[in-house]
Amino acid sequence: MQSYDRLTENSNSYRKFNWIITMKGWRRFLSMEPLAFALMFAYSISDSLMTDLIEYQTCKILKGVNASLCEILHHSNKSFVNETADLIRQVQQHIGPILTSKSCIELIFPTLLALFLGPWSDKNGRKPLLIFPFIGHVLYYAGYAILSTFNVNPYWFLLPSVPISLLGGFSPILLTFFCYITDFTNKDNRSWHLACLDTALSSGILVGFLVGPLIFKKCGYITVFSISSGITFLALLHVLFYVKETVVTDRKRTLTSVFNFPLVKELFTSVTKQRDGFDRGLVWSCIAYIAIHVIVMEGNASITFLFTNLHLQWSVIDYSIYAATGIFITISGMLLLIKFVGSVLKLPDVVVLTISCLSYGGSNMLKAFVKKPWQMYLCASIGMFGASAIPVIRSIISKAIPQKDIGKAFSVTTILEMLLPFATTPLYLYVYTHTLDVYPSPVWFLSGGLPVILLILAIIINKRWSTFKKTLYSPFVSVDSS
């Protein structure tokens, strides 16, 4: 029986790429971060505008509503009157099915595809999992740019979701980011580099939220969506000409080779099969932690703009300023906590997990009682450590799985990350739209209560991880070792 490190070094089924050894200094760490930044920048300048555009177009087709009154949806309503409040309630009740349908189209097929892509990338390479999804993103934003120039039924805005879904969506890109960093890091520096990746993702969102509303105010929808399409196109060029393949293989890459059902069976077997030195409880506790965190995160994302638009009378610009501030606070809190607790104090990971759970839960619970704009900023400050746990959890997963099975493990987590919003987004939207006049807002109690489960899982993960580090690992024998 070989130790995990020894097994990784000697594995015949996973060929270490030679180029990474010859790369000097910073270059090895700057292949994914620009992509992460560009992807989230394009997303953040457009996402809230998509909801705003759907709201606006829905308002214009409502019976008995003067189309000129719909312009109020683009502005801060500091002198909010009952008529306008009733209009926003009416519009938000109608856009629920559209947003739910949009979520389903963008999540169902990419989630099923992720079943095949993780194990496929372990044997055939990482790079294709970046190329095709980025093409989908280029087409997605270009579609919104074109449709925004017409006065169309809001259901037409479901059309751009089709190509991005068929080409993989967001999940293969996220999966490849994690696999790529795991390929060139070791167990000692992996948490930090995963945190740096999360920082690049969050920084893209931060900058996008800051500049997006300004571009929209000056130039309108078409310019914002065109910029998103252009940024993702530049990211695609970065993938084609800069990113190097990390899995060297002589296999022939074809479309049919992706849909390999034995590899799907191997995917689940590799993380469920009982064997010496493999703690299924540890791995699945980590996966459950990420899953619940995603439920809260995606649920919050689906209703925060609607909540602030109705209860605080915020426009897209007001919301974007808040979102950008919140992301900056979150980035600072994550880097500070991970670096200080891990590198300076050298405390166990459970400290980061515990602080993260308390911060996240407290922030969400207080949002139920928000009445003033400054209170949302206070909640963001309280939740500054909320995202700190995820890089630590991903690092633990990567250390508990042999190198050749990293793609499989991250496929499982990515599948859950993409599948859960499919169920939770409609739930959050249903609770929100059916309790518009209830105070405190019940939907935030849901987000505030789930981190209690995260705290319990953090204790379980810490106990199992402490034991696991002292054990040796027995490899999972692939059904296709050729």
Short mmCIF file of C-alpha atoms in Angstrom, two decimals:
data_model
loop_
_atom_site.label_atom_id
_atom_site.label_comp_id
_atom_site.label_asym_id
_atom_site.label_seq_id
_atom_site.Cartn_x
_atom_site.Cartn_y
_atom_site.Cartn_z
CA MET A 1 0.00 0.00 0.00
CA GLN A 2 1.40 3.36 -0.99
CA SER A 3 0.88 6.73 0.61
CA TYR A 4 -1.24 9.30 -1.20
CA ASP A 5 1.77 11.42 -2.26
CA ARG A 6 3.72 8.38 -3.45
CA LEU A 7 0.74 7.06 -5.37
CA THR A 8 0.23 10.40 -7.10
CA GLU A 9 3.88 10.57 -8.11
CA ASN A 10 4.04 7.06 -9.55
CA SER A 11 0.58 6.68 -11.09
CA ASN A 12 0.82 5.26 -14.61
CA SER A 13 -2.69 6.36 -15.54
CA TYR A 14 -2.00 10.05 -14.98
CA ARG A 15 0.96 11.56 -16.89
CA LYS A 16 2.36 14.70 -15.36
CA PHE A 17 2.74 17.47 -17.89
CA ASN A 18 6.36 18.45 -18.60
CA TRP A 19 5.85 22.06 -19.46
CA ILE A 20 4.88 23.07 -15.93
CA ILE A 21 8.36 22.24 -14.70
CA THR A 22 10.00 24.62 -17.15
CA MET A 23 7.60 27.50 -16.54
CA LYS A 24 9.15 30.24 -14.47
CA GLY A 25 7.73 32.11 -11.51
CA TRP A 26 4.38 33.79 -11.86
CA ARG A 27 3.36 32.42 -15.28
CA ARG A 28 2.26 29.06 -13.91
CA PHE A 29 -0.22 30.80 -11.63
CA LEU A 30 -1.70 33.24 -14.14
CA SER A 31 -3.48 31.02 -16.64
CA MET A 32 -6.82 30.66 -14.85
CA GLU A 33 -7.08 33.92 -12.90
CA PRO A 34 -7.56 36.20 -15.96
CA LEU A 35 -10.24 33.82 -17.23
CA ALA A 36 -11.98 33.82 -13.86
CA PHE A 37 -11.90 37.61 -13.72
CA ALA A 38 -13.17 38.04 -17.29
CA LEU A 39 -15.95 35.50 -16.87
CA MET A 40 -17.33 37.08 -13.71
CA PHE A 41 -16.85 40.63 -14.99
CA ALA A 42 -18.99 39.81 -18.02
CA TYR A 43 -21.55 38.16 -15.75
CA SER A 44 -21.74 40.95 -13.17
CA ILE A 45 -22.21 43.88 -15.56
CA SER A 46 -25.07 42.03 -17.28
CA ASP A 47 -26.84 39.81 -14.76
CA SER A 48 -28.88 42.36 -12.83
CA LEU A 49 -29.60 44.19 -16.10
CA MET A 50 -31.09 40.98 -17.51
CA THR A 51 -33.54 40.88 -14.61
CA ASP A 52 -34.17 44.61 -14.99
CA LEU A 53 -34.79 44.22 -18.74
CA ILE A 54 -37.20 41.33 -18.19
CA GLU A 55 -38.99 43.39 -15.52
CA TYR A 56 -39.23 46.36 -17.88
CA GLN A 57 -40.52 44.36 -20.84
CA THR A 58 -43.01 42.51 -18.60
CA CYS A 59 -44.31 45.82 -17.27
CA LYS A 60 -44.96 47.07 -20.81
CA ILE A 61 -47.17 44.12 -21.73
CA LEU A 62 -49.30 44.13 -18.56
CA LYS A 63 -52.92 44.99 -19.22
CA GLY A 64 -54.07 48.32 -17.91
CA VAL A 65 -50.54 49.63 -17.33
CA ASN A 66 -49.32 52.80 -19.05
CA ALA A 67 -46.01 51.93 -20.71
CA SER A 68 -44.54 55.31 -19.74
CA LEU A 69 -45.01 54.41 -16.07
CA CYS A 70 -42.64 51.47 -16.54
CA GLU A 71 -39.72 53.90 -16.82
CA ILE A 72 -39.87 54.26 -13.03
CA LEU A 73 -38.32 50.78 -12.79
CA HIS A 74 -35.01 52.22 -14.01
CA HIS A 75 -34.76 54.88 -11.33
CA SER A 76 -34.44 55.19 -7.58
CA ASN A 77 -37.85 55.90 -6.15
CA LYS A 78 -36.97 58.05 -3.19
CA SER A 79 -40.48 59.54 -3.15
CA PHE A 80 -42.08 56.13 -3.32
CA VAL A 81 -45.86 56.21 -3.70
CA ASN A 82 -48.41 53.44 -3.29
CA GLU A 83 -49.20 53.29 -7.02
CA THR A 84 -45.58 52.61 -7.91
CA ALA A 85 -45.21 50.05 -5.12
CA ASP A 86 -48.27 48.22 -6.42
CA LEU A 87 -46.83 48.28 -9.95
CA ILE A 88 -43.55 46.68 -8.84
CA ARG A 89 -45.45 44.02 -6.87
CA GLN A 90 -47.56 43.25 -9.92
CA VAL A 91 -44.52 43.01 -12.22
CA GLN A 92 -42.51 40.85 -9.83
CA GLN A 93 -45.39 38.39 -9.51
CA HIS A 94 -45.38 37.93 -13.30
CA ILE A 95 -41.64 37.54 -13.87
CA GLY A 96 -41.30 34.54 -11.54
CA PRO A 97 -42.16 31.94 -14.25
CA ILE A 98 -39.80 33.63 -16.75
CA LEU A 99 -36.85 33.65 -14.35
CA THR A 100 -37.59 30.07 -13.32
CA SER A 101 -37.72 28.92 -16.96
CA LYS A 102 -34.45 30.74 -17.67
CA SER A 103 -32.84 28.98 -14.72
CA CYS A 104 -34.08 25.57 -15.87
CA ILE A 105 -32.80 25.98 -19.43
CA GLU A 106 -29.37 27.10 -18.26
CA LEU A 107 -28.97 24.40 -15.61
CA ILE A 108 -30.57 21.09 -16.63
CA PHE A 109 -28.45 20.07 -19.64
CA PRO A 110 -25.13 21.47 -18.30
CA THR A 111 -25.72 19.53 -15.09
CA LEU A 112 -26.25 16.29 -17.00
CA LEU A 113 -23.22 17.07 -19.15
CA ALA A 114 -21.05 17.56 -16.07
CA LEU A 115 -21.60 13.87 -15.27
CA PHE A 116 -19.47 13.02 -18.29
CA LEU A 117 -17.03 15.93 -18.49
CA GLY A 118 -15.20 15.42 -15.19
CA PRO A 119 -14.01 11.85 -15.78
CA TRP A 120 -13.52 12.64 -19.49
CA SER A 121 -11.13 15.50 -18.64
CA ASP A 122 -9.04 13.23 -16.36
CA LYS A 123 -8.21 11.09 -19.40
CA ASN A 124 -8.57 13.44 -22.38
CA GLY A 125 -7.53 16.87 -21.15
CA ARG A 126 -8.83 20.03 -19.53
CA LYS A 127 -8.65 22.59 -22.33
CA PRO A 128 -11.77 21.59 -24.34
CA LEU A 129 -13.83 22.19 -21.19
CA LEU A 130 -12.88 25.86 -21.49
CA ILE A 131 -13.13 26.39 -25.25
CA PHE A 132 -16.72 25.34 -25.95
CA PRO A 133 -18.36 26.89 -22.86
CA PHE A 134 -16.69 30.23 -23.58
CA ILE A 135 -18.09 30.10 -27.12
CA GLY A 136 -21.50 29.61 -25.51
CA HIS A 137 -21.00 32.67 -23.31
CA VAL A 138 -20.05 34.81 -26.33
CA LEU A 139 -23.29 33.80 -28.07
CA TYR A 140 -25.33 34.25 -24.89
CA TYR A 141 -24.45 37.89 -24.33
CA ALA A 142 -24.56 38.65 -28.06
CA GLY A 143 -28.13 37.30 -28.10
CA TYR A 144 -29.16 39.65 -25.30
CA ALA A 145 -27.49 42.57 -27.09
CA ILE A 146 -29.56 41.88 -30.20
CA LEU A 147 -32.87 41.28 -28.39
CA SER A 148 -32.49 44.39 -26.25
CA THR A 149 -32.86 46.53 -29.38
CA PHE A 150 -36.41 45.24 -29.98
CA ASN A 151 -39.66 45.67 -28.07
CA VAL A 152 -40.36 41.94 -27.61
CA ASN A 153 -42.35 39.69 -25.33
CA PRO A 154 -40.15 38.91 -22.26
CA TYR A 155 -40.29 35.18 -23.04
CA TRP A 156 -38.04 35.87 -26.04
CA PHE A 157 -35.23 36.44 -23.55
CA LEU A 158 -35.17 32.69 -22.94
CA LEU A 159 -33.72 32.17 -26.45
CA PRO A 160 -30.07 33.12 -25.66
CA SER A 161 -30.08 30.55 -22.85
CA VAL A 162 -30.24 27.72 -25.41
CA PRO A 163 -26.71 27.95 -26.95
CA ILE A 164 -24.99 28.55 -23.62
CA SER A 165 -26.76 25.49 -22.22
CA LEU A 166 -25.92 23.21 -25.17
CA LEU A 167 -22.24 24.22 -25.06
CA GLY A 168 -21.87 23.44 -21.37
CA GLY A 169 -22.68 26.65 -19.52
CA PHE A 170 -20.75 27.73 -16.47
CA SER A 171 -20.13 24.36 -14.81
CA PRO A 172 -17.34 22.99 -17.09
CA ILE A 173 -15.41 26.25 -16.71
CA LEU A 174 -15.66 26.15 -12.93
CA LEU A 175 -14.73 22.46 -12.92
CA THR A 176 -11.66 23.12 -15.08
CA PHE A 177 -10.51 25.99 -12.85
CA PHE A 178 -10.42 23.68 -9.83
CA CYS A 179 -8.80 20.79 -11.70
CA TYR A 180 -6.16 23.01 -13.28
CA ILE A 181 -5.07 24.52 -9.96
CA THR A 182 -5.02 21.08 -8.36
CA ASP A 183 -2.77 19.89 -11.21
CA PHE A 184 0.07 22.31 -10.40
CA THR A 185 -0.23 22.85 -6.64
CA ASN A 186 0.56 20.65 -3.67
CA LYS A 187 -1.31 20.01 -0.45
CA ASP A 188 0.59 22.74 1.38
CA ASN A 189 -0.25 25.67 -0.90
CA ARG A 190 -3.52 24.53 -2.47
CA SER A 191 -5.89 26.29 -0.06
CA TRP A 192 -4.16 29.60 -0.70
CA HIS A 193 -4.24 29.27 -4.49
CA LEU A 194 -7.89 28.21 -4.44
CA ALA A 195 -8.54 31.30 -2.34
CA CYS A 196 -6.68 33.37 -4.97
CA LEU A 197 -8.92 31.87 -7.64
CA ASP A 198 -11.99 32.78 -5.60
CA THR A 199 -10.51 36.26 -5.25
CA ALA A 200 -10.19 36.57 -9.03
CA LEU A 201 -13.79 35.43 -9.44
CA SER A 202 -15.01 37.87 -6.81
CA SER A 203 -12.85 40.71 -8.16
CA GLY A 204 -14.45 40.31 -11.57
CA ILE A 205 -17.86 40.62 -9.98
CA LEU A 206 -16.72 43.61 -7.94
CA VAL A 207 -15.38 45.59 -10.89
CA GLY A 208 -18.38 44.64 -13.00
CA PHE A 209 -20.85 45.86 -10.42
CA LEU A 210 -18.96 49.16 -10.17
CA VAL A 211 -18.72 49.97 -13.89
CA GLY A 212 -21.80 48.16 -15.23
CA PRO A 213 -24.41 50.67 -13.99
CA LEU A 214 -22.33 53.59 -15.25
CA ILE A 215 -22.10 52.07 -18.73
CA PHE A 216 -25.82 51.31 -18.67
CA LYS A 217 -26.70 54.84 -17.59
CA LYS A 218 -24.63 56.37 -20.39
CA CYS A 219 -25.10 53.86 -23.20
CA GLY A 220 -28.01 51.50 -22.46
CA TYR A 221 -28.59 47.76 -22.61
CA ILE A 222 -27.01 46.97 -25.97
CA THR A 223 -23.60 48.40 -25.01
CA VAL A 224 -23.45 46.51 -21.72
CA PHE A 225 -24.36 43.17 -23.29
CA SER A 226 -21.97 43.79 -26.20
CA ILE A 227 -19.12 44.44 -23.75
CA SER A 228 -19.92 41.15 -21.98
CA SER A 229 -19.82 39.33 -25.30
CA GLY A 230 -16.53 41.00 -26.22
CA ILE A 231 -14.89 40.24 -22.87
CA THR A 232 -15.80 36.54 -23.10
CA PHE A 233 -14.47 36.50 -26.67
CA LEU A 234 -11.12 37.83 -25.43
CA ALA A 235 -11.16 35.14 -22.75
CA LEU A 236 -11.73 32.56 -25.48
CA LEU A 237 -8.64 33.83 -27.32
CA HIS A 238 -6.69 33.57 -24.04
CA VAL A 239 -7.70 29.91 -23.79
CA LEU A 240 -6.79 29.15 -27.39
CA PHE A 241 -3.35 30.80 -27.45
CA TYR A 242 -2.11 30.95 -23.85
CA VAL A 243 -3.55 28.16 -21.72
CA LYS A 244 -1.52 24.95 -21.90
CA GLU A 245 -2.95 21.46 -21.58
CA THR A 246 -2.22 19.81 -18.23
CA VAL A 247 -3.22 16.24 -19.11
CA VAL A 248 -0.99 14.81 -21.84
CA THR A 249 -2.78 12.16 -23.86
CA ASP A 250 -2.68 10.43 -27.24
CA ARG A 251 -6.40 9.70 -27.15
CA LYS A 252 -8.58 10.87 -30.02
CA ARG A 253 -11.01 13.54 -28.81
CA THR A 254 -14.44 13.17 -30.38
CA LEU A 255 -17.95 14.21 -29.39
CA THR A 256 -18.97 10.61 -28.88
CA SER A 257 -16.04 10.01 -26.54
CA VAL A 258 -17.58 12.48 -24.09
CA PHE A 259 -20.72 10.42 -23.57
CA ASN A 260 -18.98 7.41 -22.07
CA PHE A 261 -21.43 5.80 -19.65
CA PRO A 262 -18.86 3.48 -18.02
CA LEU A 263 -16.96 6.60 -17.03
CA VAL A 264 -20.10 7.96 -15.37
CA LYS A 265 -20.34 4.78 -13.34
CA GLU A 266 -16.66 5.16 -12.51
CA LEU A 267 -17.35 8.75 -11.48
CA PHE A 268 -19.66 7.73 -8.68
CA THR A 269 -17.77 4.56 -7.81
CA SER A 270 -14.56 6.52 -7.24
CA VAL A 271 -16.19 8.58 -4.48
CA THR A 272 -18.43 5.87 -3.00
CA LYS A 273 -16.44 2.62 -3.13
CA GLN A 274 -15.29 1.42 0.29
CA ARG A 275 -11.52 0.89 0.49
CA ASP A 276 -8.69 1.23 2.94
CA GLY A 277 -7.66 4.79 3.65
CA PHE A 278 -10.63 6.39 1.87
CA ASP A 279 -13.04 8.19 4.18
CA ARG A 280 -16.32 8.45 2.32
CA GLY A 281 -17.82 10.31 5.25
CA LEU A 282 -15.17 13.02 4.95
CA VAL A 283 -15.59 13.50 1.21
CA TRP A 284 -19.37 13.50 1.29
CA SER A 285 -19.48 15.80 4.30
CA CYS A 286 -17.40 18.26 2.28
CA ILE A 287 -19.67 17.84 -0.73
CA ALA A 288 -22.74 18.38 1.48
CA TYR A 289 -21.15 21.52 2.92
CA ILE A 290 -20.60 22.99 -0.54
CA ALA A 291 -24.12 21.98 -1.59
CA ILE A 292 -25.83 23.73 1.31
CA HIS A 293 -23.65 26.80 0.88
CA VAL A 294 -24.66 26.94 -2.78
CA ILE A 295 -28.35 26.64 -1.85
CA VAL A 296 -28.07 29.73 0.32
CA MET A 297 -25.84 31.66 -2.09
CA GLU A 298 -27.95 31.03 -5.20
CA GLY A 299 -31.19 31.54 -3.30
CA ASN A 300 -29.98 34.90 -2.04
CA ALA A 301 -28.83 35.90 -5.52
CA SER A 302 -32.27 35.19 -6.98
CA ILE A 303 -34.18 37.51 -4.66
CA THR A 304 -31.78 40.20 -3.35
CA PHE A 305 -32.29 42.62 -6.24
CA LEU A 306 -36.06 42.11 -6.13
CA PHE A 307 -36.07 42.56 -2.34
CA THR A 308 -34.09 45.82 -2.38
CA ASN A 309 -36.02 47.11 -5.39
CA LEU A 310 -39.35 46.71 -3.57
CA HIS A 311 -38.52 47.38 0.07
CA LEU A 312 -35.69 49.92 -0.26
CA GLN A 313 -36.70 51.40 -3.65
CA TRP A 314 -33.25 50.71 -5.12
CA SER A 315 -32.54 50.99 -8.82
CA VAL A 316 -30.02 48.83 -10.68
CA ILE A 317 -27.35 51.42 -9.91
CA ASP A 318 -28.14 51.45 -6.17
CA TYR A 319 -28.09 47.66 -6.06
CA SER A 320 -24.84 47.44 -8.01
CA ILE A 321 -23.08 49.81 -5.61
CA TYR A 322 -24.24 47.68 -2.69
CA ALA A 323 -23.25 44.43 -4.41
CA ALA A 324 -19.80 45.78 -5.29
CA THR A 325 -19.26 46.94 -1.72
CA GLY A 326 -20.37 43.57 -0.38
CA ILE A 327 -18.00 41.69 -2.68
CA PHE A 328 -15.06 43.89 -1.70
CA ILE A 329 -15.81 43.24 1.96
CA THR A 330 -16.12 39.50 1.29
CA ILE A 331 -12.82 39.31 -0.63
CA SER A 332 -11.01 41.16 2.14
CA GLY A 333 -12.57 38.98 4.83
CA MET A 334 -11.76 35.73 3.01
CA LEU A 335 -8.10 36.53 2.36
CA LEU A 336 -7.62 37.95 5.84
CA LEU A 337 -9.18 35.00 7.62
CA ILE A 338 -7.50 32.23 5.60
CA LYS A 339 -4.06 33.87 5.66
CA PHE A 340 -4.21 34.95 9.30
CA VAL A 341 -5.72 31.78 10.76
CA GLY A 342 -3.85 29.34 8.53
CA SER A 343 -0.45 30.92 7.95
CA VAL A 344 0.05 33.21 10.92
CA LEU A 345 -1.75 31.55 13.81
CA LYS A 346 -1.54 28.06 12.22
CA LEU A 347 -4.90 27.10 13.68
CA PRO A 348 -6.90 24.14 12.32
CA ASP A 349 -9.29 24.56 9.41
CA VAL A 350 -12.29 24.14 11.70
CA VAL A 351 -11.65 27.65 13.04
CA VAL A 352 -12.11 29.12 9.56
CA LEU A 353 -15.21 26.98 8.99
CA THR A 354 -16.80 27.97 12.31
CA ILE A 355 -16.20 31.70 11.87
CA SER A 356 -17.50 31.46 8.30
CA CYS A 357 -20.75 29.74 9.36
CA LEU A 358 -21.46 32.23 12.15
CA SER A 359 -20.71 35.19 9.90
CA TYR A 360 -22.87 33.88 7.02
CA GLY A 361 -25.83 32.89 9.18
CA GLY A 362 -25.87 36.10 11.19
CA SER A 363 -25.73 38.28 8.10
CA ASN A 364 -28.63 36.51 6.40
CA MET A 365 -30.79 36.47 9.53
CA LEU A 366 -30.45 40.22 10.02
CA LYS A 367 -31.55 40.93 6.43
CA ALA A 368 -35.06 39.82 7.42
CA PHE A 369 -35.31 42.93 9.62
CA VAL A 370 -33.89 45.46 7.15
CA LYS A 371 -35.83 48.71 6.80
CA LYS A 372 -33.11 51.20 5.87
CA PRO A 373 -30.43 51.06 3.14
CA TRP A 374 -27.54 51.35 5.63
CA GLN A 375 -28.75 48.17 7.33
CA MET A 376 -28.00 46.15 4.17
CA TYR A 377 -24.41 47.42 4.32
CA LEU A 378 -24.24 46.45 7.99
CA CYS A 379 -25.37 42.92 7.07
CA ALA A 380 -22.66 42.77 4.39
CA SER A 381 -20.04 43.72 7.00
CA ILE A 382 -21.26 41.05 9.41
CA GLY A 383 -21.10 38.47 6.61
CA MET A 384 -17.56 39.36 5.50
CA PHE A 385 -16.20 35.91 6.42
CA GLY A 386 -19.12 33.98 4.90
CA ALA A 387 -17.25 32.78 1.78
CA SER A 388 -14.01 31.86 3.57
CA ALA A 389 -14.94 28.22 4.12
CA ILE A 390 -15.33 27.20 0.47
CA PRO A 391 -11.62 27.32 -0.57
CA VAL A 392 -10.76 25.34 2.56
CA ILE A 393 -13.42 22.70 1.80
CA ARG A 394 -12.29 22.37 -1.81
CA SER A 395 -8.71 21.97 -0.65
CA ILE A 396 -9.69 19.17 1.74
CA ILE A 397 -11.53 17.37 -1.07
CA SER A 398 -8.51 17.66 -3.37
CA LYS A 399 -6.23 16.21 -0.67
CA ALA A 400 -8.59 13.34 0.14
CA ILE A 401 -8.79 12.18 -3.50
CA PRO A 402 -5.85 10.84 -5.59
CA GLN A 403 -4.62 13.11 -8.37
CA LYS A 404 -5.99 10.98 -11.19
CA ASP A 405 -9.51 11.17 -9.74
CA ILE A 406 -9.59 14.93 -9.10
CA GLY A 407 -11.81 15.58 -12.12
CA LYS A 408 -14.30 12.99 -10.90
CA ALA A 409 -14.49 14.46 -7.42
CA PHE A 410 -14.92 18.01 -8.64
CA SER A 411 -17.50 16.80 -11.16
CA VAL A 412 -19.66 15.58 -8.30
CA THR A 413 -19.37 18.91 -6.49
CA THR A 414 -19.96 20.87 -9.70
CA ILE A 415 -23.03 18.79 -10.54
CA LEU A 416 -24.51 19.60 -7.17
CA GLU A 417 -23.56 23.26 -7.47
CA MET A 418 -25.41 23.47 -10.78
CA LEU A 419 -28.31 21.17 -9.92
CA LEU A 420 -29.31 22.61 -6.57
CA PRO A 421 -30.17 26.10 -7.87
CA PHE A 422 -32.58 24.35 -10.23
CA ALA A 423 -34.61 23.39 -7.16
CA THR A 424 -33.74 26.19 -4.76
CA THR A 425 -34.19 29.22 -7.04
CA PRO A 426 -37.89 28.46 -7.66
CA LEU A 427 -38.29 27.81 -3.91
CA TYR A 428 -36.79 31.17 -2.97
CA LEU A 429 -38.78 32.96 -5.66
CA TYR A 430 -41.99 31.27 -4.49
CA VAL A 431 -41.45 32.18 -0.84
CA TYR A 432 -40.48 35.72 -1.76
CA THR A 433 -43.31 36.45 -4.21
CA HIS A 434 -45.93 35.02 -1.81
CA THR A 435 -44.73 37.01 1.20
CA LEU A 436 -44.12 40.43 -0.38
CA ASP A 437 -46.00 42.29 2.38
CA VAL A 438 -44.82 40.18 5.34
CA TYR A 439 -42.29 41.65 7.79
CA PRO A 440 -39.78 40.44 8.88
CA SER A 441 -39.20 38.90 5.45
CA PRO A 442 -39.52 35.09 5.86
CA VAL A 443 -37.24 34.22 2.95
CA TRP A 444 -34.20 35.47 4.88
CA PHE A 445 -34.94 33.17 7.81
CA LEU A 446 -34.40 30.27 5.41
CA SER A 447 -30.94 31.63 4.51
CA GLY A 448 -30.17 32.36 8.14
CA GLY A 449 -31.08 28.89 9.40
CA LEU A 450 -29.22 26.70 6.92
CA PRO A 451 -25.72 27.76 8.14
CA VAL A 452 -26.53 25.93 11.40
CA ILE A 453 -26.30 22.73 9.36
CA LEU A 454 -23.00 23.98 7.93
CA LEU A 455 -21.64 24.41 11.44
CA ILE A 456 -22.52 20.80 12.30
CA LEU A 457 -20.86 19.59 9.10
CA ALA A 458 -17.75 21.66 9.91
CA ILE A 459 -17.35 19.80 13.19
CA ILE A 460 -17.76 16.43 11.43
CA ILE A 461 -15.26 17.40 8.71
CA ASN A 462 -12.67 18.52 11.25
CA LYS A 463 -12.93 15.27 13.20
CA ARG A 464 -12.69 13.04 10.13
CA TRP A 465 -9.92 15.10 8.51
CA SER A 466 -7.79 14.87 11.64
CA THR A 467 -8.05 11.08 11.49
CA PHE A 468 -7.69 10.81 7.72
CA LYS A 469 -4.32 12.62 7.60
CA LYS A 470 -2.79 9.72 9.53
CA THR A 471 -4.00 7.03 7.12
CA LEU A 472 -2.76 5.62 3.82
CA TYR A 473 -4.77 5.54 0.64
CA SER A 474 -5.72 2.56 -1.51
CA PRO A 475 -6.29 3.52 -5.15
CA PHE A 476 -9.54 3.02 -6.98
CA VAL A 477 -9.01 0.70 -9.94
CA SER A 478 -10.41 2.29 -13.11
CA VAL A 479 -12.73 0.34 -15.39
CA ASP A 480 -10.89 1.90 -18.31
CA SER A 481 -7.19 2.11 -17.68
CA SER A 482 -6.24 2.10 -21.32
#
